[in-house]
Coordinates of C-alpha atoms in Angstrom, one line a residue:
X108 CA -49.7 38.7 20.1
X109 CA -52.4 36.0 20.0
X110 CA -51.6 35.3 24.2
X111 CA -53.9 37.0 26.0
X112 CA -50.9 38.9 27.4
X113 CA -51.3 41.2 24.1
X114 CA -53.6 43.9 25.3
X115 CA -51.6 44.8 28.4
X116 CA -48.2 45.2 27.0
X117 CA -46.9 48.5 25.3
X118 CA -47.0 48.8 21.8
X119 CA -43.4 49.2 19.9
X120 CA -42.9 53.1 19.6
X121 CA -43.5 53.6 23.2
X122 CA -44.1 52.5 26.5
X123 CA -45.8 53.2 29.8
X124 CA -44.6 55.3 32.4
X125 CA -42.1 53.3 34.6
X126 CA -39.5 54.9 37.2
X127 CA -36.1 55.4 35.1
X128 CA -33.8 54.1 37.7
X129 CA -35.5 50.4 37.5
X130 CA -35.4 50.7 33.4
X131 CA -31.8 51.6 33.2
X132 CA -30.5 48.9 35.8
X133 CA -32.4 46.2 34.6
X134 CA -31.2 47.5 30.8
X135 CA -27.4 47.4 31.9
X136 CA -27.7 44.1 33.4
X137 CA -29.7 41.9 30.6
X138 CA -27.2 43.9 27.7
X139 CA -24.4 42.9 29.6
X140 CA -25.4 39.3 30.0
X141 CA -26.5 39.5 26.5
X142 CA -23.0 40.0 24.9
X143 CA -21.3 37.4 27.1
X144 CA -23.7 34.7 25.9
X145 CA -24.5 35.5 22.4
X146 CA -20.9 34.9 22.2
X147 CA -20.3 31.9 23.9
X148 CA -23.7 29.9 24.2
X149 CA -25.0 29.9 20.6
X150 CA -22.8 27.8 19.1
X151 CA -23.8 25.1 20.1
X152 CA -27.9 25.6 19.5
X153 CA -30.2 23.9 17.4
X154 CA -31.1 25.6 14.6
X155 CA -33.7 27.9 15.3
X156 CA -33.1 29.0 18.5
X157 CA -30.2 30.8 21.1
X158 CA -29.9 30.8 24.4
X159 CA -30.6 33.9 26.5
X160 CA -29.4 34.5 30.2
X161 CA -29.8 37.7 32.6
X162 CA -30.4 38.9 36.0
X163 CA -33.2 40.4 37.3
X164 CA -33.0 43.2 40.2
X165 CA -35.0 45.5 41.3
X166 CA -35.1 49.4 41.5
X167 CA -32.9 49.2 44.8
X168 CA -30.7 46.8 42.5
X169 CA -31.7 43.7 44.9
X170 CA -31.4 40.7 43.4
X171 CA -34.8 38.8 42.7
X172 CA -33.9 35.8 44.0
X173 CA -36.2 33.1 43.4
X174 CA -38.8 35.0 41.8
X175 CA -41.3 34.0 39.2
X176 CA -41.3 36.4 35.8
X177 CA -42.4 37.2 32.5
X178 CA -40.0 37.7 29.4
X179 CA -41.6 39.2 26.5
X180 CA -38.9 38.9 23.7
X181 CA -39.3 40.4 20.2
X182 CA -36.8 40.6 17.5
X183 CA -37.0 42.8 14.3
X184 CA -35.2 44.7 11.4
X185 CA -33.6 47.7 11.2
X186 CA -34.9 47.6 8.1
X187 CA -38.1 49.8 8.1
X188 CA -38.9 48.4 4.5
X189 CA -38.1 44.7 5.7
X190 CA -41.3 44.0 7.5
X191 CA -39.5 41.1 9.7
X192 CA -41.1 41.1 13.2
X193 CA -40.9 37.9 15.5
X194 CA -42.2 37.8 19.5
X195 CA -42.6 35.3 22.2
X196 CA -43.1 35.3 25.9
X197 CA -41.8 33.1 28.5
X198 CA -42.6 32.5 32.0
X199 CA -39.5 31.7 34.5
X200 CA -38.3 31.6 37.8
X201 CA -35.1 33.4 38.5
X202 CA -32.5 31.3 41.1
X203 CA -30.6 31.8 44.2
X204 CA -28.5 34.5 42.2
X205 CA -31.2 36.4 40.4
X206 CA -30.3 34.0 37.0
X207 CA -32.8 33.2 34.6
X208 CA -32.3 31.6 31.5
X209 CA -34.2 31.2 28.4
X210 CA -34.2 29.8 24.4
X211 CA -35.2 32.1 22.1
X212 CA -37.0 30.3 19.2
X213 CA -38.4 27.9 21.3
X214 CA -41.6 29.4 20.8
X215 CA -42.2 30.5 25.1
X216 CA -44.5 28.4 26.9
X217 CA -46.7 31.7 27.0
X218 CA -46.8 31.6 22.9
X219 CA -44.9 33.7 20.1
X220 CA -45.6 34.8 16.8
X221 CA -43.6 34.5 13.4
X222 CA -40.5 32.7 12.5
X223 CA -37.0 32.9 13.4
X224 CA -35.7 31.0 10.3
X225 CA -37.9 33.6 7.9
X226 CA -34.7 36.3 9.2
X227 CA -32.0 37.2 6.7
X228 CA -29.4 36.3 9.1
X229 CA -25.7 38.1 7.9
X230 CA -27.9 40.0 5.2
X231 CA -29.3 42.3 7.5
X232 CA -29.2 43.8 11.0
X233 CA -31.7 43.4 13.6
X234 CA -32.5 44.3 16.9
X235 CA -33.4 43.1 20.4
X236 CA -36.4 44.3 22.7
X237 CA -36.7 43.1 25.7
X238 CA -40.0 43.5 28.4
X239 CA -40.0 42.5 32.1
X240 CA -42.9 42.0 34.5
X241 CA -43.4 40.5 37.8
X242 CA -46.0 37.9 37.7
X243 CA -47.1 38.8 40.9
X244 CA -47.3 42.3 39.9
X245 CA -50.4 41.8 37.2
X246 CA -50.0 41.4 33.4
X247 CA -50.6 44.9 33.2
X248 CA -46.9 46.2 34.7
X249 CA -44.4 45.2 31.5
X250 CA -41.1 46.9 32.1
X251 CA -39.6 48.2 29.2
X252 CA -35.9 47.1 29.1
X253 CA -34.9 49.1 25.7
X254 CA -33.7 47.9 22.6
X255 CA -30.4 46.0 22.2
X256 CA -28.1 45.3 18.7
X257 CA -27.6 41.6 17.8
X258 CA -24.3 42.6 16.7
X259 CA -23.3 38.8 16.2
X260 CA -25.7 36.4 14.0
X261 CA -26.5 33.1 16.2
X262 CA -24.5 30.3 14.4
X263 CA -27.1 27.9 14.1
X264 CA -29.6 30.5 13.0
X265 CA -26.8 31.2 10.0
X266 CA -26.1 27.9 9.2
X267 CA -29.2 27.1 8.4
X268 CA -30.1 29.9 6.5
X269 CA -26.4 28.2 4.4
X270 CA -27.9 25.5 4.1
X271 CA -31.3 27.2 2.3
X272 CA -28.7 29.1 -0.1
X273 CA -31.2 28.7 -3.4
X274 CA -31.5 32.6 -3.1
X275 CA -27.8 33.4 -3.1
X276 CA -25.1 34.0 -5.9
X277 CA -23.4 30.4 -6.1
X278 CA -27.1 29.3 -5.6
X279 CA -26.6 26.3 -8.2
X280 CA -23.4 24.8 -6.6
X281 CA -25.2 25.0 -2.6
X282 CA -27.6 22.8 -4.6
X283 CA -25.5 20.1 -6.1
X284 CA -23.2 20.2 -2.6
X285 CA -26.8 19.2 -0.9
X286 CA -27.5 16.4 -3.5
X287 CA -26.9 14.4 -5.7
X288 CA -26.4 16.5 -9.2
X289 CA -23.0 16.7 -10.5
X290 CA -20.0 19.2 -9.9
X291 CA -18.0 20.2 -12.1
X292 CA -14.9 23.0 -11.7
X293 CA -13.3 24.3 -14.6
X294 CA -9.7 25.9 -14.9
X295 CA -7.4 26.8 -17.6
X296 CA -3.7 27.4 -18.1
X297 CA -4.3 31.0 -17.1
X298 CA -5.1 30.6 -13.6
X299 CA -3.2 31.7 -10.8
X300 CA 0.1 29.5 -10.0
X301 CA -0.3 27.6 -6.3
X302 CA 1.1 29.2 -3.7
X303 CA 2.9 27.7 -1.1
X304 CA 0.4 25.4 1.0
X305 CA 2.8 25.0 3.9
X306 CA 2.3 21.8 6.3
X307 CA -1.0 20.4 7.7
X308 CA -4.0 18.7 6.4
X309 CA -4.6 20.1 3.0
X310 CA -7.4 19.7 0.3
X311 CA -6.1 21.7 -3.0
X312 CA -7.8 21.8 -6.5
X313 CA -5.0 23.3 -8.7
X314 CA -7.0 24.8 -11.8
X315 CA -4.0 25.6 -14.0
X316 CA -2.5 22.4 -13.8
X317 CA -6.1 20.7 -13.8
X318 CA -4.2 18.7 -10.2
X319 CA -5.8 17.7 -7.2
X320 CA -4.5 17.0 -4.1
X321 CA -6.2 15.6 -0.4
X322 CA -3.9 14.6 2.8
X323 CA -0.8 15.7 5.3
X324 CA 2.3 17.7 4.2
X325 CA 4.7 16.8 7.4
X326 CA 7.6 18.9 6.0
X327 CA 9.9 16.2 6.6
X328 CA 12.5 15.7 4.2
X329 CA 10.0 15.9 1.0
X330 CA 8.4 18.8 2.5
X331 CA 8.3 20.1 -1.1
X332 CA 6.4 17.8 -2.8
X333 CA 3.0 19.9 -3.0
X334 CA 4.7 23.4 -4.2
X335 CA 3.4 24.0 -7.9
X336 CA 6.5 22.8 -9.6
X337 CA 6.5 19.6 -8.2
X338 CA 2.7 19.1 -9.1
X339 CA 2.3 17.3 -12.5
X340 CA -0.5 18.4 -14.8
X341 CA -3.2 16.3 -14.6
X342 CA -1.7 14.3 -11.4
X343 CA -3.8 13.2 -8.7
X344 CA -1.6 13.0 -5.0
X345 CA -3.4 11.7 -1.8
X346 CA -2.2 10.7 1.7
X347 CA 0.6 11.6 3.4
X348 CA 3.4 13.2 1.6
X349 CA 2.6 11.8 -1.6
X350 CA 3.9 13.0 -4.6
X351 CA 2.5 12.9 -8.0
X352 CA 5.5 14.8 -10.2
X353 CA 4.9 13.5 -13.6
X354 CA 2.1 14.4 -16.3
X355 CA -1.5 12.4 -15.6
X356 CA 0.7 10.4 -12.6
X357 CA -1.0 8.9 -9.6
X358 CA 0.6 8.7 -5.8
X359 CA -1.3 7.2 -3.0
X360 CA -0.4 6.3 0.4
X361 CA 3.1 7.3 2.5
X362 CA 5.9 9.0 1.1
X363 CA 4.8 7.3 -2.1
X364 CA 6.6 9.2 -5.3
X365 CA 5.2 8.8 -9.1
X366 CA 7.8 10.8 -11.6
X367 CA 7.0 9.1 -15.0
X368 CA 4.2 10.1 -17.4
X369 CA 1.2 8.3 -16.7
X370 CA 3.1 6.6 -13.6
X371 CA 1.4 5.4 -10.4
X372 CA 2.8 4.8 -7.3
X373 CA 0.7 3.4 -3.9
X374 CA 2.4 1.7 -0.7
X375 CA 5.0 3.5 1.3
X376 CA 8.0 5.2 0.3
X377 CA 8.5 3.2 -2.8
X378 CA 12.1 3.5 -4.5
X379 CA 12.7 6.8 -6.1
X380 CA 15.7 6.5 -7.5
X381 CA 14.6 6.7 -11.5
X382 CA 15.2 9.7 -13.2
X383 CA 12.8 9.4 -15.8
X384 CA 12.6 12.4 -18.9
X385 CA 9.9 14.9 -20.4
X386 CA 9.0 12.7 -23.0
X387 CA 7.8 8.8 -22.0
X388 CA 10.5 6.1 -22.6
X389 CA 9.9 2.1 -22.6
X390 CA 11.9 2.0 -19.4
X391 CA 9.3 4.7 -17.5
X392 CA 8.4 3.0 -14.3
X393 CA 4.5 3.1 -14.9
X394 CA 3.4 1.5 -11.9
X395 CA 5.1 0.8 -8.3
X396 CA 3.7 -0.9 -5.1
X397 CA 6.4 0.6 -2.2
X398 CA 7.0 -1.2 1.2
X399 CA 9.4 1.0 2.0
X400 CA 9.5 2.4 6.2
X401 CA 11.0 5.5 5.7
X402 CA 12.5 8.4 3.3
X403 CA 16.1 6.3 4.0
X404 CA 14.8 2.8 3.6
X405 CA 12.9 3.0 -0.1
X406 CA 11.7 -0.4 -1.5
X407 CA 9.7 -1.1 -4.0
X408 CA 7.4 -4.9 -3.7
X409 CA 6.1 -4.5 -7.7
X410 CA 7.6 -2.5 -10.3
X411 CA 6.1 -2.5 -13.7
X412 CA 7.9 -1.0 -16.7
X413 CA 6.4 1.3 -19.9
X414 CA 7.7 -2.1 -21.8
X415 CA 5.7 -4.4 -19.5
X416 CA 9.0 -5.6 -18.1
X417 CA 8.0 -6.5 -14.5
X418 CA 10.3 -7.0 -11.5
X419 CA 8.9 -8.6 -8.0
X420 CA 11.2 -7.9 -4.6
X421 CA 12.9 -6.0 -2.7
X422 CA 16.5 -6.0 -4.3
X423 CA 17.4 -3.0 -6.3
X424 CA 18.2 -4.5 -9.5
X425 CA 14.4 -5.5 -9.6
X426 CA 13.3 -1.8 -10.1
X427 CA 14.9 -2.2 -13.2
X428 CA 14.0 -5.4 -14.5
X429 CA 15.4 -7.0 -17.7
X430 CA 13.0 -9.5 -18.6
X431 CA 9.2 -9.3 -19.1
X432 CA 9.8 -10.9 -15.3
X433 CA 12.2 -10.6 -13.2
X434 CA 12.3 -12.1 -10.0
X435 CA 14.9 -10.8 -6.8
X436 CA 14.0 -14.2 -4.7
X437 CA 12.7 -17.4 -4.4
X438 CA 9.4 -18.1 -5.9
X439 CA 7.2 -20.7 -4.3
X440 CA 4.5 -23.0 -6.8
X441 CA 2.1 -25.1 -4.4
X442 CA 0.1 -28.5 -5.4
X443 CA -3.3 -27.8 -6.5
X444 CA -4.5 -29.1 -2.6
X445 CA -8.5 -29.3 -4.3
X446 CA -7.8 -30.9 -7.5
X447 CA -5.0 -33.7 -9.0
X448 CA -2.7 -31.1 -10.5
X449 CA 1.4 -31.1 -8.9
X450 CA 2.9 -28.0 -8.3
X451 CA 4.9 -26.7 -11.7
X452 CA 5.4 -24.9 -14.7
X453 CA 4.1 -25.4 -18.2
X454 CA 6.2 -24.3 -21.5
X455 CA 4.7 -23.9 -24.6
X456 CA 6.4 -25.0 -28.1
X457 CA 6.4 -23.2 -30.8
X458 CA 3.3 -25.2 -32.7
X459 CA 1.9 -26.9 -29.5
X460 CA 1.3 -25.6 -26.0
X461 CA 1.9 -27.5 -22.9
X462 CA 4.9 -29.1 -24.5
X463 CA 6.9 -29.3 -21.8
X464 CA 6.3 -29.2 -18.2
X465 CA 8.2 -29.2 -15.0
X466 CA 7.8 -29.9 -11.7
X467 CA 6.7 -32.4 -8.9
X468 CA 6.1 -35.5 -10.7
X469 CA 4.7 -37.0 -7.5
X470 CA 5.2 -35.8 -3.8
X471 CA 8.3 -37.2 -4.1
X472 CA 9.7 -36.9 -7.6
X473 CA 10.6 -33.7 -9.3
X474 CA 10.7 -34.1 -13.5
X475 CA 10.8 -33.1 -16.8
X476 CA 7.7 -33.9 -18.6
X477 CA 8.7 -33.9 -22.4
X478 CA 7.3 -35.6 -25.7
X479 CA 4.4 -36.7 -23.9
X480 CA 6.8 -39.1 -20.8
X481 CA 8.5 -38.4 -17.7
X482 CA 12.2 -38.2 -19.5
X483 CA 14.4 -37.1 -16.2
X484 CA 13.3 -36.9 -12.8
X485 CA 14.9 -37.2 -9.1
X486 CA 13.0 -38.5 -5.9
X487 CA 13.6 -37.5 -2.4
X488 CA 15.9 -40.4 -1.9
X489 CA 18.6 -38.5 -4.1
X490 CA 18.0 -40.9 -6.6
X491 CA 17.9 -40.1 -10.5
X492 CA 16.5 -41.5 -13.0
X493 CA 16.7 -40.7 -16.7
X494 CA 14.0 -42.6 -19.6
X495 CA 16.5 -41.9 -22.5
X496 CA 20.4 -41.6 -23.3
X497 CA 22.3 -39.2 -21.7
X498 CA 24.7 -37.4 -24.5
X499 CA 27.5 -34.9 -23.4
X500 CA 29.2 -32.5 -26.0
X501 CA 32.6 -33.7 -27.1
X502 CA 33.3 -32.8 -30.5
X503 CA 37.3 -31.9 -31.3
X504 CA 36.4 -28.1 -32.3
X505 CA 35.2 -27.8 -28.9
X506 CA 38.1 -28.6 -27.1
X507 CA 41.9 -27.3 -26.9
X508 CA 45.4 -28.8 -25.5
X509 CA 44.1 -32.3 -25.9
X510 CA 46.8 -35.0 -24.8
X511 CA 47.0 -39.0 -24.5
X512 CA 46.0 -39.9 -21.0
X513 CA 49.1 -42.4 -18.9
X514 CA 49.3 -44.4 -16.7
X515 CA 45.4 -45.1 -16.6
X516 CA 46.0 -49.1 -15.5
X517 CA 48.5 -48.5 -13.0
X518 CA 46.3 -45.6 -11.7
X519 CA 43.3 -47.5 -11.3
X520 CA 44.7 -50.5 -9.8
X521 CA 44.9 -48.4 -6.5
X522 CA 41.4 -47.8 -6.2
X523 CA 39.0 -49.9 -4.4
X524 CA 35.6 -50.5 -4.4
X525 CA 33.5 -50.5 -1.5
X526 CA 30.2 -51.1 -0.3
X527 CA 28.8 -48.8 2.2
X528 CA 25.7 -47.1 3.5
X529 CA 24.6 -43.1 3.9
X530 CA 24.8 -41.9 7.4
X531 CA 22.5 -39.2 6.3
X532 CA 19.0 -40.7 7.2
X533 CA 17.9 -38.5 4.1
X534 CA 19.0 -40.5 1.6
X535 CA 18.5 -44.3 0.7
X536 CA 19.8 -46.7 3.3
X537 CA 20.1 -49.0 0.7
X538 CA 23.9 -51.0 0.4
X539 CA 25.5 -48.3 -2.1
X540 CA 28.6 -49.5 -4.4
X541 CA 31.1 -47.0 -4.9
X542 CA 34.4 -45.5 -4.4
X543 CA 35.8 -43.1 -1.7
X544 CA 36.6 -39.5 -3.1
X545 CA 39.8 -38.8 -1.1
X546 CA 41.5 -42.3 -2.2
X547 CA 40.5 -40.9 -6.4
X548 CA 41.9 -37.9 -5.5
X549 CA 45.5 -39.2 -5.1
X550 CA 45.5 -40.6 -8.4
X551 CA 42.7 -38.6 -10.5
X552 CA 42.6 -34.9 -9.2
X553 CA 40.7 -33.8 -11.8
X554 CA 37.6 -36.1 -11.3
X555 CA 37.2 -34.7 -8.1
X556 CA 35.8 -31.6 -6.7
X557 CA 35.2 -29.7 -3.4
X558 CA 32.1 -28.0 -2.1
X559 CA 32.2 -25.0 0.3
X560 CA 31.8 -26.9 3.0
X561 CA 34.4 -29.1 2.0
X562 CA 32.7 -32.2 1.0
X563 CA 34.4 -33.6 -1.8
X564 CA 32.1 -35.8 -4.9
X565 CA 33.5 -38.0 -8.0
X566 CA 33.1 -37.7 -11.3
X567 CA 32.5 -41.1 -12.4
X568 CA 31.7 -40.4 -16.0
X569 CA 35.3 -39.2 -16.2
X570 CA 36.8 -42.4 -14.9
X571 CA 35.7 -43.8 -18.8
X572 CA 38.3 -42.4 -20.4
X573 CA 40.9 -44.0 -18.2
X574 CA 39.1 -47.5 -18.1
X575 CA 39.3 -47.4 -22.1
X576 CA 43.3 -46.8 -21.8
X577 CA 43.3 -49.4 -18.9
X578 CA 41.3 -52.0 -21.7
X579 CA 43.5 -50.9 -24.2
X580 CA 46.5 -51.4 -21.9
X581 CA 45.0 -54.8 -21.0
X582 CA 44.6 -56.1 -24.6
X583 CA 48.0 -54.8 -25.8
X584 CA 49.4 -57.3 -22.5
X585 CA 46.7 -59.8 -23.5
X586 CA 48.3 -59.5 -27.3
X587 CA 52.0 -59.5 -26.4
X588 CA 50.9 -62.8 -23.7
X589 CA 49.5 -64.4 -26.7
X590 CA 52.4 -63.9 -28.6
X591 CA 54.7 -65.2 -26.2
X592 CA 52.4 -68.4 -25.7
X593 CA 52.5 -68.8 -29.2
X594 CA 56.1 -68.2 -29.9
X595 CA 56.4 -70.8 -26.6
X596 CA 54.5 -73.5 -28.5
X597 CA 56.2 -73.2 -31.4
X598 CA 59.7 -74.0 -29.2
X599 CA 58.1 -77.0 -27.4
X600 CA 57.4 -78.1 -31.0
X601 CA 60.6 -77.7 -32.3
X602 CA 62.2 -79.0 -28.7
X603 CA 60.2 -82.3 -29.2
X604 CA 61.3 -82.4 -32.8
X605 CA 64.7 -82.5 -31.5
X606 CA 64.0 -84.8 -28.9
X607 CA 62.3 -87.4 -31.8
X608 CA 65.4 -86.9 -34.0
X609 CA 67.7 -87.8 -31.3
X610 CA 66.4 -90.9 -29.9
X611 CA 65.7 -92.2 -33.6
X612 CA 69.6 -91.7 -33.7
X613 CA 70.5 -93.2 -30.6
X614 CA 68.6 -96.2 -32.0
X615 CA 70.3 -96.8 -35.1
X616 CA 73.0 -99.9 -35.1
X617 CA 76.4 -99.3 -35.3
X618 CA 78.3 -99.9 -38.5

């Protein structure tokens, strides 16, 4: 020692006379202390250093209470080739009970000498010495306490030496776990199978199948989904209960399930209902967004198809979609609040893009934009307007069990036309012309129909028809009048003729 405690205390292969009683008590006492703390306290140290707790009696096994003392603590190897050595001294008071308590590593406040981290912690065995002396007593009066195993390596003291692993086997890997070189694990289809991982927090690299897999197994009703048949090759699973089944698939989140080849799956419990096979198919579900709750409530937000066939909601038929985009609900397009643009959708022609559009023509007014005009549109008033002809299909090859319409005059003499106004505040509250529905009904059926709420509407286009008959009914009465009037004028003629002939022969004298 460089203390100037070094000349007065014993050298390592002996020691001075000292009574044996006093030796072996103190001995007992600071090995027994020394097991219960070496076990408990140095868990917890900083690296470099234990605690160290005994009690100090005296010959007559009194307890020094209160009593100031010196420690003189060296550690070495068992090892008579490993020239390890290290030694410090401390100076404490002992308390009401006789405790003291000190750090080793903590260099003593009386000096040391050497290095606790230079020790080959779990590589090689080493020993505790312990020295005791009364301050009071002069430095000269060291009790020799023995030598004591450190049968178990202080954590800290270990962990460091882990973290220093240059020297060991896996040397190169410690390295690249410390910084910032790249790992790199290699397997083959030779490696082991995975064994059951059971439940719990797992982190699995599965070299054969070249799988990896990070979360909680909760063994619920897809407990299964980490064993090594339901692991895909090449799959990637993370979260809770995730399952990534088919080759190079992807699962991420809750419950989420990715069977398909090259399929991905995040969310919650996303439907699993597809049964897709070995080999990829256009109708693979490649990628699926679940918003599912549970294992029995599976829903699926976005499902995209190998085919690019992409269905958006919650129905079921829109895990299967038909068209490149199938929709299970509404679909809301807003006005462009920062620009001029209305809310709609553009179509493209077949030589010309943006050749049709519809939409909101103003706030009001929704339209079809066509050949470069507004051709059709409605406004909020109920309103329609149409900037062209409007044609309906009504060729004879079309149509079956045709038959004369009757009575079309007679008919359409019962109706009457009204004026009125909406009571629905909604619509215009403008004087409308029109007809009542129930008063067509009696006499036109068919140009009425019923909604489900049983509000009943005309079809006026189909009164034509029956206004052509009436004309035609008209004009065959305006024909036959005509007739008549002329058949009437030619008897007045011939009436006054007569008349003429017989007053010329009432005139004539008598002979």
């Amino acid at each position: 020692m460089r203390s100037g405690n070094n000349q007065n205390k014993p050298e390592e292969k002996g020691t001075r006379p000292i009574t044996r009683r006093l030796s072996l008590l103190l001995l007992l006492w600071f090995v027994f202390f020394w097991v219960i703390m070496c076990t408990v306290d140095v868990r917890g140290q900083v690296p470099g250093q234990f605690n160290f707790q005994g009690v100090a009696r005296d010959a007559a096994g009194k307890i020094l209470a209160s009593k100031p003392i010196r420690i003189n603590v060296v550690i070495r190897s068992t090892d008579e080739l490993d020239p390890y050595a290290y030694e410090e001294i401390h100076s404490v008071t002992t308390n009401n009970g006789g405790v003291f308590n000190i750090i080793i590593g903590s260099i003593g406040n009386l000096g040391s000498q050497g290095s606790l981290l230079d020790a080959k912690w779990g590589l090689k065995s080493y020993v505790l010495h312990i020295y005791l002396a009364l301050n009071e007593t002069g430095l000269e009066d060291y009790i020799d306490l023995g030598i004591t195993p450190l049968l178990a390596v202080p954590s800290a003291l270990f962990a460091n030496n882990a973290d220093n692993a240059k020297n060991a086997d896996n040397a190169k890997l410690a390295e690249r776990l410390q910084g910032d070189i790249p790992i790199v694990f290699s397997g083959s289809a030779n490696s082991p199978a995975l064994s059951n991982p059971g439940t719990g927090n797992k982190l699995i690299w599965h070299p054969q199948k070249a799988a990896f897999r990070a979360g909680t197994i909760t063994g619920t009703i897809n407990g299964s989904q980490w064993l090594d048949p339901e692991i895909g090759n090449s799959s990637f699973a993370s979260g809770i209960d995730a399952s990534a089944k088919g080759p190079v698939s992807v699962a991420l989140g809750e419950g989420t399930t990715a069977k398909a080849r090259n399929g991905v799956a995040i969310g919650s419990f996303n439907n699993d209902s597809d049964t897709p096979g070995v080999t990829a198919a256009e109708t693979d579900r490649i990628f699926q967004i679940g918003i599912g709750k549970n294992y029995l409530s599976r829903l699926n937000a976005l499902t995209v198809l190998r085919n690019g066939y992409i269905g958006i909601g919650e129905i079921f038929s829109t895990v299967e979609p038909k068209y490149v985009l199938d929709i299970g609900s509404r679909i809301r397009i807003r006005h462009d609040a920062l620009g001029s643009h209305t809310a709609g959708i553009y179509f493209n022609g077949a030589q010309k893009e943006n050749a049709a559009f519809v939409g909101m023509k103003t706030s009001n007014d929704v339209g079809l934009f066509i050949g470069d005009n507004w051709r059709f549109w409605i406004n909020d008033g109920g309103n329609g307007y149409l900037n062209g002809a409007l044609i309906q299909t009504s060729d004879r090859r079309l149509k079956r069990d045709i038959s004369p319409l009757s009575n079309s005059l007679s008919k359409l003499s019962h109706l009457v036309g009204q004026h009125y106004f909406w009571k629905d505040s909604t619509k215009s509250q403008q004087l409308q012309t029109g007809l009542i529905a129930q008063e067509v009904e009696q006499y036109f059926p068919e140009l009425v129909t019923t909604d489900e709420k049983g509000f009943k509407a005309v079809n006026y286009i189909g009164l034509i028809p029956h206004l052509i008959e009436s004309v035609k009914s008209l004009k065959a009465q305006t024909e036959l009048i005509g007739t008549i009037r002329a058949e009437m004028q030619a008897l007045k003629a011939e009436l006054s003729n007569i008349k003429t002939a017989a007053s010329n022969h009432s005139n004539e004298p008598s002979k």
